[in-house]
PDB file of C-alpha atoms in Angstrom:
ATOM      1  CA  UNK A   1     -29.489  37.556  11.945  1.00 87.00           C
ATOM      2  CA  UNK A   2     -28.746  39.110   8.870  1.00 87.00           C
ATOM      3  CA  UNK A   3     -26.236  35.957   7.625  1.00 89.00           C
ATOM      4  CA  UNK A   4     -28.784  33.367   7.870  1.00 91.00           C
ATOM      5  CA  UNK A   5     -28.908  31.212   4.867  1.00 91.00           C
ATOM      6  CA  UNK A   6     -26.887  33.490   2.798  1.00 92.00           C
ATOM      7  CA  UNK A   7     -24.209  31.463   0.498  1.00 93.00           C
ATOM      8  CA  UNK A   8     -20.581  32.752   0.545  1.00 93.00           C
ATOM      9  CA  UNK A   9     -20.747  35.019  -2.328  1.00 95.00           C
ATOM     10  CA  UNK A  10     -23.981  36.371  -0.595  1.00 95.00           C
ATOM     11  CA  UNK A  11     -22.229  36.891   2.694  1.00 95.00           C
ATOM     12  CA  UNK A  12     -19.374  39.302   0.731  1.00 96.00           C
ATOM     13  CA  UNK A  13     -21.925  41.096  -0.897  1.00 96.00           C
ATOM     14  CA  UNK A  14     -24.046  42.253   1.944  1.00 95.00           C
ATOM     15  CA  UNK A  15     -20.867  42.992   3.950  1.00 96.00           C
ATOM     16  CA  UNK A  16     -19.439  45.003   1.504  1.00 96.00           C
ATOM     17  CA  UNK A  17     -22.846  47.152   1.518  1.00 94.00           C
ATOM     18  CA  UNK A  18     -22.586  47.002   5.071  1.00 93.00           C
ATOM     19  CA  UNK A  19     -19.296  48.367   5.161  1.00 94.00           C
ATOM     20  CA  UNK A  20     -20.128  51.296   2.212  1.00 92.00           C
ATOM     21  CA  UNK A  21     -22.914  52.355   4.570  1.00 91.00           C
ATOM     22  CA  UNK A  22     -20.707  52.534   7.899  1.00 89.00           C
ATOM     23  CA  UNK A  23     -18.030  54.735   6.326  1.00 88.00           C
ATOM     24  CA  UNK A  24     -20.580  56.680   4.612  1.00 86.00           C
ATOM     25  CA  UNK A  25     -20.917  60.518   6.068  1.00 82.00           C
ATOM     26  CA  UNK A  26     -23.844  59.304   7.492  1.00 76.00           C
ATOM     27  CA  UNK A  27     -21.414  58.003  10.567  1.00 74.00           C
ATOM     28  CA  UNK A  28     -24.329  54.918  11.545  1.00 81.00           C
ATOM     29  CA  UNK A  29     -24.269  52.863  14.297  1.00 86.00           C
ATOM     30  CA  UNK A  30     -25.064  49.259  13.240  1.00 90.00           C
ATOM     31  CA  UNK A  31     -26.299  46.247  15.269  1.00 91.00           C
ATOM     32  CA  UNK A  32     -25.443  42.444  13.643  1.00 92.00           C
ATOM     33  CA  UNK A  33     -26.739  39.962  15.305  1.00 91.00           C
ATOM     34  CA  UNK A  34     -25.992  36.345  14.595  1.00 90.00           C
ATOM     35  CA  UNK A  35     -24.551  33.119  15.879  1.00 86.00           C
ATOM     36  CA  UNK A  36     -21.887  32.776  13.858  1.00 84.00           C
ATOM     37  CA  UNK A  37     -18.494  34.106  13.400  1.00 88.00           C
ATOM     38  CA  UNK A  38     -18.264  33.811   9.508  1.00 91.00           C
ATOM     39  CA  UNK A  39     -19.776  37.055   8.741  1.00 93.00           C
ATOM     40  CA  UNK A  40     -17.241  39.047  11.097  1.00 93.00           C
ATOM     41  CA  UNK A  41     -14.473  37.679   8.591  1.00 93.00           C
ATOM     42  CA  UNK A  42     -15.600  40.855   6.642  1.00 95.00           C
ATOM     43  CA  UNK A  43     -17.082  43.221   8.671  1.00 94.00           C
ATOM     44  CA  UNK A  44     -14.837  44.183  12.202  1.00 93.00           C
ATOM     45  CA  UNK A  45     -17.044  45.396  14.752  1.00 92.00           C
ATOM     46  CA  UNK A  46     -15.858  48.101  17.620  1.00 90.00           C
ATOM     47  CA  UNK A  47     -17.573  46.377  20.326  1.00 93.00           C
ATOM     48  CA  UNK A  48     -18.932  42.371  20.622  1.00 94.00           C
ATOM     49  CA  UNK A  49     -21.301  42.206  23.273  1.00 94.00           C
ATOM     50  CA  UNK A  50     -22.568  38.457  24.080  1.00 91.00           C
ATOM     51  CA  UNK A  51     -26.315  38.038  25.211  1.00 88.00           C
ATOM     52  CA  UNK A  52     -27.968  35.097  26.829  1.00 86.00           C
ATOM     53  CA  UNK A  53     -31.470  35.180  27.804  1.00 88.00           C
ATOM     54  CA  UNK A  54     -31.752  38.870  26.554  1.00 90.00           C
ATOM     55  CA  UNK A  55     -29.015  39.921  28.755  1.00 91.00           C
ATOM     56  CA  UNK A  56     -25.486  41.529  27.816  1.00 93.00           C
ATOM     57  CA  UNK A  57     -22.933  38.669  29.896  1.00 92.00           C
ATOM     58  CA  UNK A  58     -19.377  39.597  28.213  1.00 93.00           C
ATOM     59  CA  UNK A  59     -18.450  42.680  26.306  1.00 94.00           C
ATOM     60  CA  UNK A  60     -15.323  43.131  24.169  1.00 94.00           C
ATOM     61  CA  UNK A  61     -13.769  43.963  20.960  1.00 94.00           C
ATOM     62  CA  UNK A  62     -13.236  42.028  17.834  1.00 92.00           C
ATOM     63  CA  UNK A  63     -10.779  39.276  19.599  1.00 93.00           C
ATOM     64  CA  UNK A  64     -14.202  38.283  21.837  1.00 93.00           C
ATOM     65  CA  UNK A  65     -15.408  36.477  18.761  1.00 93.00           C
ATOM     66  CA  UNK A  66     -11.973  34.510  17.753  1.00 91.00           C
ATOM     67  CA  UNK A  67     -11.977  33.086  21.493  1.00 91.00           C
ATOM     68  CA  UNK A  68     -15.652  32.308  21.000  1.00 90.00           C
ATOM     69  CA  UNK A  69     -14.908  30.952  18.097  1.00 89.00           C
ATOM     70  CA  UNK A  70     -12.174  28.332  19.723  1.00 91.00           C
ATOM     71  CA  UNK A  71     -13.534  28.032  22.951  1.00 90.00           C
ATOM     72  CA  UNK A  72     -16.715  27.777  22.642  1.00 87.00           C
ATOM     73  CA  UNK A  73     -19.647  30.084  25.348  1.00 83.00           C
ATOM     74  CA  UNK A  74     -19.296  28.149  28.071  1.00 84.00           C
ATOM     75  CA  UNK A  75     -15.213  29.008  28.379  1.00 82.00           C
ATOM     76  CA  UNK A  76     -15.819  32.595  27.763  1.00 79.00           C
ATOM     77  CA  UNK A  77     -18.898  33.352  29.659  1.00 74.00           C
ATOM     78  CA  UNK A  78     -19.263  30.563  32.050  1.00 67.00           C
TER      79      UNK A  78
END
């Protein structure tokens, strides 16, 4: 959960290294976990998948998160 108690100007910073190192020729895969949407606001995933009890329940792109986001789990996954 690599946003956890980081402030806003924090949150840019480590995205913006996050995003250097995914277009880097490198060509990483990455894996962010976290339980917010705030840190997506700068770095746009491929693929959202949404685990409860340690198992994958809904898969999507980026647009998984905004619906999250407005309609709470339960809507999405329930």
């Amino acid at each position: 959960e690599i946003d956890t108690g980081l402030d806003v100007d924090s949150l840019k910073s480590v995205s913006e290294s996050i995003n250097r190192y995914i277009k880097s020729d490198k060509k990483p895969g990455v894996l962010i976990i976290s339980h917010y949407q705030r840190i997506f606001n700068y770095i746009k995933p491929n693929f959202v998948h949404v685990l409860i009890k340690g198992n994958i329940v809904k898969t999507g792109n980026y647009s998984l998160i905004n619906r999250i986001e407005k309609k709470g789990y339960a809507t999405i996954v329930g």
